[in-house]
Amino acid sequence: MGELKADVLVLGAGMVGVSAALHLQARGRNVVLIDKHERAGEETSYGNAGLIECASVFPYMFPRDFSQLLKYALNRSPDVHYHLDALPGFLPWMMRYFLNSSPAGALRSAMAALPLIQRSLSEHEALIEEAGVPDLLRRTGWIKLFRAETSLAKGIRELERDRAYGVTGDVLDAAAIAVREPNLSGDFAGAIHWPAPGFIPDPGGLAKAYAALFLRKGGRFIAADARTLVQGDGGWRVAGPNGALVGRDVVVALGPWSDQIFRPLGYDIPLRTKRGYHLHLAPSGNAVLHHPVLDSDRGYLLAPMNRGIRLTTGAEFARRDAPPTPVQIERTLPMARAMFPLGDPIESQPWMGSRPCLPDMLPVISRAPRHKGLWFDFGHQHHGLTLGPVSGRLLADMITGQSPFTDPKAFSVERFG
């Protein structure tokens, strides 16, 4: 068997990896995209809420309200669930997450991510146009519902804070909610409609469309085991089905599985996963959902996907590979049925995926300091769909020696020592 040589091997064909491959290809690099699946977007990139969150300036930080923390500690909350046996491994990471979630830490992370957030939708728009899939982008924005006056007031304060960074939002009363979503039922104190974010009704399909564009432009996509990666005289090698895949550079974009590469190479990066679940259901009768809607006080979101109404959950803290425990679906499904007329489930079992998270809620987009030609592009927490293309641009600028559009220092792996 022979060798297949390229300039760059990209490990992982989720939204982040496919986007990096496209941007490297656009800069003249010969790229091989590698994934354990034969199709792109089969893991975390498939199972999200479908939002290109160009209005989410501040990331999801650790709560500091005692009553909320107590509710989470009792493990009865619909939006957060944990496995008791996973806590010993999670506690050091959660302490770092807590410390980074101070007001100063949250602002620091937000300002670092702001250049990526601001360009996130335009980067997708360019790729969607080039891929020829305009039907996969809806410009509806999304709606955040509040059942309590206190949570509505907090949401309005956060909106006013975010307006300073160019974010727009409309505060809705009960009548305005009914105009935008006439099939919703519930006692809502109010809502905020964020009009700017894009909505993708088939996130996995969008990753596949980008991969198809990559192939049309001469890229190669090969199913192989990224864990076989080794460094050799000619660069980096992965065992392929018909011989070695060899590249001068390699990009680790394996999301929650990136530790399977960086740990054996000696990098101690505090990557953990927040698991999440979704279930598609048919709408009942002629009911229509026009926007993704977040029931913020109850911790679930409904999104009008092509496949059906997707019920998505909050975070589950568990070992990445532990068996699924979809208790959050069980807790939120009756609430969701009371809010919107849902029919039968489309799948027999809920889907489960993992979000790759770092304790400062910023990704690693960086050169590896101790290995020539090794690059990292992972840890995009809840925003892998949002940040995939813009992260790919930043990484491709760095690899090809071009001036990056923003200072990449905040995303360096060396921030962890």
CSV table of C-alpha atoms in Angstrom, one decimal:
chain,number,residue,atom,x,y,z
A,1,MET,CA,0.0,0.0,0.0
A,2,GLY,CA,1.2,3.5,-0.8
A,3,GLU,CA,1.1,6.8,0.9
A,4,LEU,CA,-1.4,9.6,0.3
A,5,LYS,CA,0.4,12.9,0.8
A,6,ALA,CA,-1.1,16.3,1.6
A,7,ASP,CA,-0.1,19.7,3.0
A,8,VAL,CA,-2.5,19.4,5.9
A,9,LEU,CA,-4.4,16.6,7.6
A,10,VAL,CA,-7.6,17.8,9.4
A,11,LEU,CA,-8.8,15.4,12.1
A,12,GLY,CA,-12.6,15.7,12.6
A,13,ALA,CA,-15.3,16.4,10.1
A,14,GLY,CA,-17.7,18.3,12.3
A,15,MET,CA,-18.5,21.9,11.6
A,16,VAL,CA,-15.2,23.0,13.1
A,17,GLY,CA,-13.0,20.6,11.1
A,18,VAL,CA,-14.9,21.0,7.8
A,19,SER,CA,-14.7,24.8,8.1
A,20,ALA,CA,-10.9,24.7,8.8
A,21,ALA,CA,-10.4,22.4,5.8
A,22,LEU,CA,-12.3,24.8,3.5
A,23,HIS,CA,-10.4,27.8,4.7
A,24,LEU,CA,-7.1,26.1,4.3
A,25,GLN,CA,-8.1,24.9,0.9
A,26,ALA,CA,-9.0,28.4,-0.1
A,27,ARG,CA,-5.5,29.5,0.8
A,28,GLY,CA,-4.0,26.9,-1.6
A,29,ARG,CA,-3.3,24.1,0.8
A,30,ASN,CA,-3.8,20.5,-0.3
A,31,VAL,CA,-6.0,19.1,2.5
A,32,VAL,CA,-7.2,15.7,3.6
A,33,LEU,CA,-10.2,15.6,5.9
A,34,ILE,CA,-10.3,12.6,8.2
A,35,ASP,CA,-13.1,11.3,10.4
A,36,LYS,CA,-14.2,8.0,11.9
A,37,HIS,CA,-17.5,8.4,10.0
A,38,GLU,CA,-17.9,8.2,6.3
A,39,ARG,CA,-20.0,11.4,6.3
A,40,ALA,CA,-19.5,14.8,7.9
A,41,GLY,CA,-21.5,16.2,10.8
A,42,GLU,CA,-22.5,12.9,12.4
A,43,GLU,CA,-21.7,13.8,16.0
A,44,THR,CA,-22.0,17.1,18.0
A,45,SER,CA,-22.5,19.1,14.9
A,46,TYR,CA,-25.8,17.2,14.2
A,47,GLY,CA,-27.4,17.6,17.6
A,48,ASN,CA,-27.6,21.3,18.5
A,49,ALA,CA,-30.3,24.0,18.5
A,50,GLY,CA,-29.3,25.2,15.0
A,51,LEU,CA,-28.5,28.8,16.1
A,52,ILE,CA,-25.7,30.9,14.6
A,53,GLU,CA,-25.4,33.0,17.8
A,54,CYS,CA,-24.1,36.3,16.6
A,55,ALA,CA,-26.0,38.0,19.5
A,56,SER,CA,-24.4,35.9,22.3
A,57,VAL,CA,-21.6,38.1,23.4
A,58,PHE,CA,-21.3,36.6,26.9
A,59,PRO,CA,-20.7,32.9,27.0
A,60,TYR,CA,-22.5,30.4,29.3
A,61,MET,CA,-20.7,31.0,32.6
A,62,PHE,CA,-21.1,29.2,35.9
A,63,PRO,CA,-24.0,30.6,38.0
A,64,ARG,CA,-23.3,32.4,41.2
A,65,ASP,CA,-26.8,32.6,42.7
A,66,PHE,CA,-27.0,30.4,45.8
A,67,SER,CA,-30.6,29.4,45.3
A,68,GLN,CA,-29.8,28.3,41.7
A,69,LEU,CA,-26.7,26.4,42.9
A,70,LEU,CA,-28.7,24.6,45.6
A,71,LYS,CA,-31.3,23.6,43.0
A,72,TYR,CA,-28.5,22.1,40.8
A,73,ALA,CA,-27.0,20.4,43.8
A,74,LEU,CA,-30.2,18.5,44.5
A,75,ASN,CA,-30.0,17.2,40.9
A,76,ARG,CA,-33.7,17.8,40.2
A,77,SER,CA,-33.4,20.7,37.8
A,78,PRO,CA,-34.5,20.2,34.2
A,79,ASP,CA,-31.7,22.3,32.8
A,80,VAL,CA,-28.7,20.7,34.6
A,81,HIS,CA,-28.1,17.1,35.6
A,82,TYR,CA,-25.0,15.3,36.9
A,83,HIS,CA,-23.8,11.8,37.4
A,84,LEU,CA,-22.6,11.4,41.0
A,85,ASP,CA,-19.7,9.1,40.0
A,86,ALA,CA,-18.4,11.7,37.6
A,87,LEU,CA,-18.1,14.5,40.1
A,88,PRO,CA,-14.6,13.6,41.4
A,89,GLY,CA,-13.2,14.1,37.9
A,90,PHE,CA,-15.3,17.2,37.3
A,91,LEU,CA,-14.8,19.1,40.5
A,92,PRO,CA,-11.3,20.6,39.8
A,93,TRP,CA,-12.6,21.6,36.3
A,94,MET,CA,-15.8,23.1,37.8
A,95,MET,CA,-13.8,25.1,40.3
A,96,ARG,CA,-11.7,26.6,37.5
A,97,TYR,CA,-15.0,27.2,35.6
A,98,PHE,CA,-16.4,29.0,38.7
A,99,LEU,CA,-13.4,31.2,39.1
A,100,ASN,CA,-13.4,32.2,35.5
A,101,SER,CA,-17.1,33.1,35.8
A,102,SER,CA,-16.5,36.1,38.0
A,103,PRO,CA,-17.7,39.3,36.5
A,104,ALA,CA,-14.2,40.2,35.5
A,105,GLY,CA,-13.5,36.7,34.1
A,106,ALA,CA,-16.8,36.7,32.2
A,107,LEU,CA,-16.0,40.1,30.7
A,108,ARG,CA,-12.5,39.0,29.7
A,109,SER,CA,-13.9,35.9,27.9
A,110,ALA,CA,-16.6,37.9,26.2
A,111,MET,CA,-14.2,40.5,24.9
A,112,ALA,CA,-11.8,37.8,23.6
A,113,ALA,CA,-14.6,36.0,21.8
A,114,LEU,CA,-16.4,39.2,20.5
A,115,PRO,CA,-14.4,39.4,17.2
A,116,LEU,CA,-15.4,35.8,16.5
A,117,ILE,CA,-19.0,36.3,17.5
A,118,GLN,CA,-19.3,39.4,15.3
A,119,ARG,CA,-18.1,37.7,12.2
A,120,SER,CA,-19.8,34.3,12.8
A,121,LEU,CA,-22.9,34.9,10.7
A,122,SER,CA,-21.1,36.6,7.7
A,123,GLU,CA,-18.6,33.7,7.6
A,124,HIS,CA,-21.5,31.2,7.4
A,125,GLU,CA,-23.3,33.3,4.8
A,126,ALA,CA,-20.3,33.2,2.5
A,127,LEU,CA,-19.9,29.4,2.8
A,128,ILE,CA,-23.7,28.8,2.4
A,129,GLU,CA,-23.7,30.9,-0.8
A,130,GLU,CA,-20.7,29.0,-2.2
A,131,ALA,CA,-22.2,25.7,-1.2
A,132,GLY,CA,-25.4,26.5,-2.9
A,133,VAL,CA,-27.7,25.8,0.1
A,134,PRO,CA,-29.6,29.0,0.9
A,135,ASP,CA,-32.5,27.0,2.1
A,136,LEU,CA,-30.5,25.9,5.1
A,137,LEU,CA,-30.3,29.5,6.5
A,138,ARG,CA,-33.4,31.1,8.0
A,139,ARG,CA,-33.3,34.7,9.3
A,140,THR,CA,-35.9,34.3,12.0
A,141,GLY,CA,-33.7,34.9,15.0
A,142,TRP,CA,-34.9,33.2,18.2
A,143,ILE,CA,-37.1,34.0,21.2
A,144,LYS,CA,-36.2,33.7,24.9
A,145,LEU,CA,-39.3,33.2,27.1
A,146,PHE,CA,-39.5,34.2,30.7
A,147,ARG,CA,-42.2,33.0,33.1
A,148,ALA,CA,-41.1,35.0,36.2
A,149,GLU,CA,-40.9,38.8,36.4
A,150,THR,CA,-37.5,38.5,38.1
A,151,SER,CA,-36.0,36.5,35.3
A,152,LEU,CA,-37.5,38.8,32.7
A,153,ALA,CA,-35.9,41.8,34.5
A,154,LYS,CA,-32.6,40.0,34.5
A,155,GLY,CA,-32.9,39.3,30.8
A,156,ILE,CA,-33.6,42.9,30.0
A,157,ARG,CA,-30.6,44.0,32.0
A,158,GLU,CA,-28.4,41.6,30.0
A,159,LEU,CA,-29.9,42.9,26.8
A,160,GLU,CA,-29.1,46.5,27.8
A,161,ARG,CA,-25.5,45.4,28.6
A,162,ASP,CA,-25.2,43.7,25.2
A,163,ARG,CA,-26.5,46.7,23.3
A,164,ALA,CA,-23.1,48.3,23.9
A,165,TYR,CA,-21.6,45.6,21.7
A,166,GLY,CA,-24.1,46.0,18.8
A,167,VAL,CA,-26.6,43.5,19.9
A,168,THR,CA,-30.3,44.2,19.1
A,169,GLY,CA,-33.3,42.7,20.7
A,170,ASP,CA,-37.0,43.3,21.1
A,171,VAL,CA,-38.8,43.0,24.5
A,172,LEU,CA,-42.2,41.3,24.0
A,173,ASP,CA,-45.2,41.3,26.2
A,174,ALA,CA,-47.8,38.5,26.2
A,175,ALA,CA,-49.7,40.0,23.2
A,176,ALA,CA,-46.5,40.4,21.2
A,177,ILE,CA,-45.5,36.8,22.0
A,178,ALA,CA,-48.9,35.6,20.7
A,179,VAL,CA,-48.4,37.5,17.4
A,180,ARG,CA,-45.0,35.9,16.7
A,181,GLU,CA,-45.9,32.5,18.0
A,182,PRO,CA,-49.7,32.0,18.1
A,183,ASN,CA,-49.5,28.3,18.9
A,184,LEU,CA,-47.6,28.8,22.2
A,185,SER,CA,-49.5,28.4,25.5
A,186,GLY,CA,-48.3,29.5,28.9
A,187,ASP,CA,-48.2,32.2,31.6
A,188,PHE,CA,-45.3,34.3,30.3
A,189,ALA,CA,-44.1,37.4,32.0
A,190,GLY,CA,-42.5,38.4,28.7
A,191,ALA,CA,-39.9,37.5,26.2
A,192,ILE,CA,-36.9,38.8,24.2
A,193,HIS,CA,-36.7,38.3,20.5
A,194,TRP,CA,-33.2,38.3,19.2
A,195,PRO,CA,-33.7,39.0,15.4
A,196,ALA,CA,-30.0,38.9,14.2
A,197,PRO,CA,-29.0,35.2,14.7
A,198,GLY,CA,-29.3,32.8,11.9
A,199,PHE,CA,-31.2,29.6,12.3
A,200,ILE,CA,-30.1,26.3,10.6
A,201,PRO,CA,-33.0,23.8,10.3
A,202,ASP,CA,-30.6,21.0,9.6
A,203,PRO,CA,-27.2,21.5,11.3
A,204,GLY,CA,-25.9,18.1,10.3
A,205,GLY,CA,-27.0,18.8,6.8
A,206,LEU,CA,-25.1,22.1,6.7
A,207,ALA,CA,-21.9,20.3,7.8
A,208,LYS,CA,-22.5,17.8,5.0
A,209,ALA,CA,-23.1,20.6,2.5
A,210,TYR,CA,-19.8,22.2,3.5
A,211,ALA,CA,-18.0,18.9,3.1
A,212,ALA,CA,-19.5,18.4,-0.3
A,213,LEU,CA,-18.2,21.9,-1.3
A,214,PHE,CA,-14.8,20.8,0.0
A,215,LEU,CA,-14.9,17.7,-2.2
A,216,ARG,CA,-16.1,19.6,-5.3
A,217,LYS,CA,-13.1,21.9,-4.9
A,218,GLY,CA,-10.7,19.0,-5.0
A,219,GLY,CA,-10.4,18.1,-1.3
A,220,ARG,CA,-10.3,14.5,-0.1
A,221,PHE,CA,-12.4,13.0,2.7
A,222,ILE,CA,-11.3,9.7,4.2
A,223,ALA,CA,-12.7,7.5,7.0
A,224,ALA,CA,-9.8,6.6,9.3
A,225,ASP,CA,-8.9,6.4,12.9
A,226,ALA,CA,-7.3,9.7,14.1
A,227,ARG,CA,-5.9,7.9,17.2
A,228,THR,CA,-3.3,6.3,14.9
A,229,LEU,CA,-1.6,9.7,14.5
A,230,VAL,CA,2.2,9.7,14.8
A,231,GLN,CA,4.9,12.2,14.0
A,232,GLY,CA,7.5,11.1,11.5
A,233,ASP,CA,10.3,12.5,9.4
A,234,GLY,CA,7.9,13.7,6.7
A,235,GLY,CA,5.4,15.3,9.1
A,236,TRP,CA,2.3,13.6,10.5
A,237,ARG,CA,0.9,10.2,9.6
A,238,VAL,CA,-2.5,8.6,10.1
A,239,ALA,CA,-3.2,5.0,9.2
A,240,GLY,CA,-5.7,5.0,6.3
A,241,PRO,CA,-7.7,2.2,4.7
A,242,ASN,CA,-5.3,2.0,1.8
A,243,GLY,CA,-2.1,3.2,3.3
A,244,ALA,CA,-0.7,6.0,5.4
A,245,LEU,CA,-2.1,9.5,5.1
A,246,VAL,CA,0.8,12.0,5.4
A,247,GLY,CA,0.7,15.7,6.0
A,248,ARG,CA,3.3,18.4,6.9
A,249,ASP,CA,0.7,19.9,9.3
A,250,VAL,CA,-2.1,18.4,11.2
A,251,VAL,CA,-5.2,20.1,12.7
A,252,VAL,CA,-6.9,18.5,15.7
A,253,ALA,CA,-10.6,19.4,15.4
A,254,LEU,CA,-12.1,16.4,17.1
A,255,GLY,CA,-14.3,18.3,19.5
A,256,PRO,CA,-15.0,16.3,22.7
A,257,TRP,CA,-12.6,13.5,21.5
A,258,SER,CA,-9.6,15.9,21.0
A,259,ASP,CA,-8.1,14.6,24.3
A,260,GLN,CA,-7.5,11.3,22.5
A,261,ILE,CA,-4.8,13.1,20.5
A,262,PHE,CA,-3.4,15.8,22.8
A,263,ARG,CA,-3.0,13.7,26.0
A,264,PRO,CA,-0.8,11.0,24.5
A,265,LEU,CA,1.4,13.8,23.1
A,266,GLY,CA,1.9,15.2,26.6
A,267,TYR,CA,-0.5,18.2,26.6
A,268,ASP,CA,-2.5,18.8,29.8
A,269,ILE,CA,-5.5,20.8,28.5
A,270,PRO,CA,-8.5,21.1,30.8
A,271,LEU,CA,-11.1,19.9,28.3
A,272,ARG,CA,-14.3,18.5,29.7
A,273,THR,CA,-17.7,17.7,28.1
A,274,LYS,CA,-21.2,18.9,28.8
A,275,ARG,CA,-23.5,16.3,27.4
A,276,GLY,CA,-26.9,17.1,25.9
A,277,TYR,CA,-29.9,15.4,24.4
A,278,HIS,CA,-32.6,16.0,21.8
A,279,LEU,CA,-35.7,14.4,20.6
A,280,HIS,CA,-37.7,15.2,17.4
A,281,LEU,CA,-41.5,15.3,17.6
A,282,ALA,CA,-44.1,15.9,15.0
A,283,PRO,CA,-46.2,19.0,15.5
A,284,SER,CA,-49.8,18.2,16.4
A,285,GLY,CA,-52.5,19.1,13.8
A,286,ASN,CA,-51.7,22.3,12.0
A,287,ALA,CA,-49.5,23.8,14.7
A,288,VAL,CA,-46.5,25.8,13.4
A,289,LEU,CA,-43.5,27.0,15.3
A,290,HIS,CA,-41.9,29.9,13.6
A,291,HIS,CA,-38.8,30.5,15.7
A,292,PRO,CA,-36.6,28.5,18.0
A,293,VAL,CA,-38.0,29.3,21.5
A,294,LEU,CA,-36.2,28.9,24.8
A,295,ASP,CA,-38.3,28.3,27.9
A,296,SER,CA,-35.6,29.9,30.0
A,297,ASP,CA,-37.1,29.3,33.5
A,298,ARG,CA,-37.5,25.6,32.7
A,299,GLY,CA,-34.4,24.9,30.8
A,300,TYR,CA,-35.3,23.5,27.4
A,301,LEU,CA,-35.6,24.8,23.9
A,302,LEU,CA,-37.9,23.9,21.0
A,303,ALA,CA,-36.6,24.4,17.4
A,304,PRO,CA,-38.5,23.9,14.1
A,305,MET,CA,-36.1,21.6,12.3
A,306,ASN,CA,-36.7,20.0,8.9
A,307,ARG,CA,-37.0,16.7,10.7
A,308,GLY,CA,-39.6,17.9,13.2
A,309,ILE,CA,-39.8,20.0,16.3
A,310,ARG,CA,-36.5,19.4,18.1
A,311,LEU,CA,-36.7,19.4,21.9
A,312,THR,CA,-33.2,20.1,23.3
A,313,THR,CA,-31.9,19.9,26.8
A,314,GLY,CA,-29.5,21.8,29.0
A,315,ALA,CA,-26.2,20.4,30.3
A,316,GLU,CA,-25.4,17.0,31.7
A,317,PHE,CA,-22.2,16.6,33.6
A,318,ALA,CA,-21.1,13.0,33.1
A,319,ARG,CA,-18.2,11.0,31.7
A,320,ARG,CA,-18.2,11.5,28.0
A,321,ASP,CA,-18.6,7.8,27.2
A,322,ALA,CA,-21.0,6.9,30.0
A,323,PRO,CA,-24.3,5.3,28.9
A,324,PRO,CA,-27.1,7.8,28.1
A,325,THR,CA,-29.4,9.0,30.9
A,326,PRO,CA,-32.0,11.2,29.2
A,327,VAL,CA,-33.8,12.2,32.4
A,328,GLN,CA,-33.8,15.8,31.2
A,329,ILE,CA,-35.9,14.8,28.2
A,330,GLU,CA,-38.2,13.0,30.5
A,331,ARG,CA,-38.5,16.0,32.8
A,332,THR,CA,-39.0,18.6,30.1
A,333,LEU,CA,-41.2,16.8,27.6
A,334,PRO,CA,-44.4,17.3,29.6
A,335,MET,CA,-43.6,21.0,30.0
A,336,ALA,CA,-42.9,21.3,26.3
A,337,ARG,CA,-46.2,19.6,25.4
A,338,ALA,CA,-48.0,22.1,27.6
A,339,MET,CA,-46.3,25.0,25.9
A,340,PHE,CA,-46.7,23.8,22.2
A,341,PRO,CA,-48.9,21.1,20.7
A,342,LEU,CA,-46.5,18.2,20.1
A,343,GLY,CA,-47.5,14.9,18.5
A,344,ASP,CA,-45.6,11.6,18.5
A,345,PRO,CA,-41.8,11.3,18.8
A,346,ILE,CA,-40.1,10.7,15.4
A,347,GLU,CA,-37.2,8.7,16.9
A,348,SER,CA,-37.6,5.8,19.2
A,349,GLN,CA,-34.8,7.1,21.5
A,350,PRO,CA,-33.4,10.5,22.3
A,351,TRP,CA,-30.1,11.5,20.7
A,352,MET,CA,-27.1,12.3,22.9
A,353,GLY,CA,-24.0,14.3,22.2
A,354,SER,CA,-21.2,16.1,24.0
A,355,ARG,CA,-20.1,19.7,23.9
A,356,PRO,CA,-16.3,20.2,24.3
A,357,CYS,CA,-15.8,22.9,27.0
A,358,LEU,CA,-12.8,24.6,28.6
A,359,PRO,CA,-13.1,26.4,31.9
A,360,ASP,CA,-12.9,29.9,30.5
A,361,MET,CA,-15.5,29.1,27.8
A,362,LEU,CA,-13.1,30.0,25.0
A,363,PRO,CA,-11.9,27.6,22.3
A,364,VAL,CA,-8.3,26.6,21.7
A,365,ILE,CA,-7.3,27.9,18.2
A,366,SER,CA,-3.5,27.6,18.4
A,367,ARG,CA,-0.2,26.1,17.4
A,368,ALA,CA,1.0,23.4,19.7
A,369,PRO,CA,4.1,24.7,21.3
A,370,ARG,CA,6.1,21.5,21.5
A,371,HIS,CA,5.4,19.8,18.2
A,372,LYS,CA,6.2,21.2,14.8
A,373,GLY,CA,3.2,21.3,12.5
A,374,LEU,CA,0.6,20.4,15.2
A,375,TRP,CA,-2.4,22.7,15.5
A,376,PHE,CA,-5.5,22.7,17.8
A,377,ASP,CA,-9.0,23.9,16.9
A,378,PHE,CA,-11.5,22.6,19.5
A,379,GLY,CA,-13.3,23.5,22.8
A,380,HIS,CA,-16.0,25.7,21.2
A,381,GLN,CA,-18.5,24.8,24.1
A,382,HIS,CA,-22.1,25.6,23.1
A,383,HIS,CA,-21.0,27.4,20.0
A,384,GLY,CA,-19.4,24.9,17.6
A,385,LEU,CA,-22.0,25.6,14.9
A,386,THR,CA,-21.7,29.4,15.4
A,387,LEU,CA,-17.9,29.6,15.5
A,388,GLY,CA,-16.8,26.8,13.1
A,389,PRO,CA,-16.3,28.9,10.0
A,390,VAL,CA,-14.8,32.0,11.7
A,391,SER,CA,-12.4,29.7,13.7
A,392,GLY,CA,-11.4,28.1,10.5
A,393,ARG,CA,-10.5,31.4,9.0
A,394,LEU,CA,-8.4,32.4,12.0
A,395,LEU,CA,-6.6,29.1,12.1
A,396,ALA,CA,-6.0,29.1,8.3
A,397,ASP,CA,-4.5,32.6,8.6
A,398,MET,CA,-2.1,31.4,11.3
A,399,ILE,CA,-1.1,28.2,9.5
A,400,THR,CA,-0.4,30.0,6.2
A,401,GLY,CA,1.4,33.0,7.8
A,402,GLN,CA,-1.2,35.6,6.9
A,403,SER,CA,-2.2,38.4,9.3
A,404,PRO,CA,-5.1,37.2,11.4
A,405,PHE,CA,-8.2,39.4,11.6
A,406,THR,CA,-7.9,39.4,15.4
A,407,ASP,CA,-5.2,38.7,18.0
A,408,PRO,CA,-5.3,34.9,18.6
A,409,LYS,CA,-3.5,35.1,21.9
A,410,ALA,CA,-6.7,34.6,23.9
A,411,PHE,CA,-7.2,31.2,22.2
A,412,SER,CA,-3.6,30.0,22.7
A,413,VAL,CA,-3.2,26.6,24.3
A,414,GLU,CA,-0.3,28.1,26.4
A,415,ARG,CA,-2.9,30.1,28.5
A,416,PHE,CA,-3.2,26.8,30.4
A,417,GLY,CA,0.5,26.6,31.2
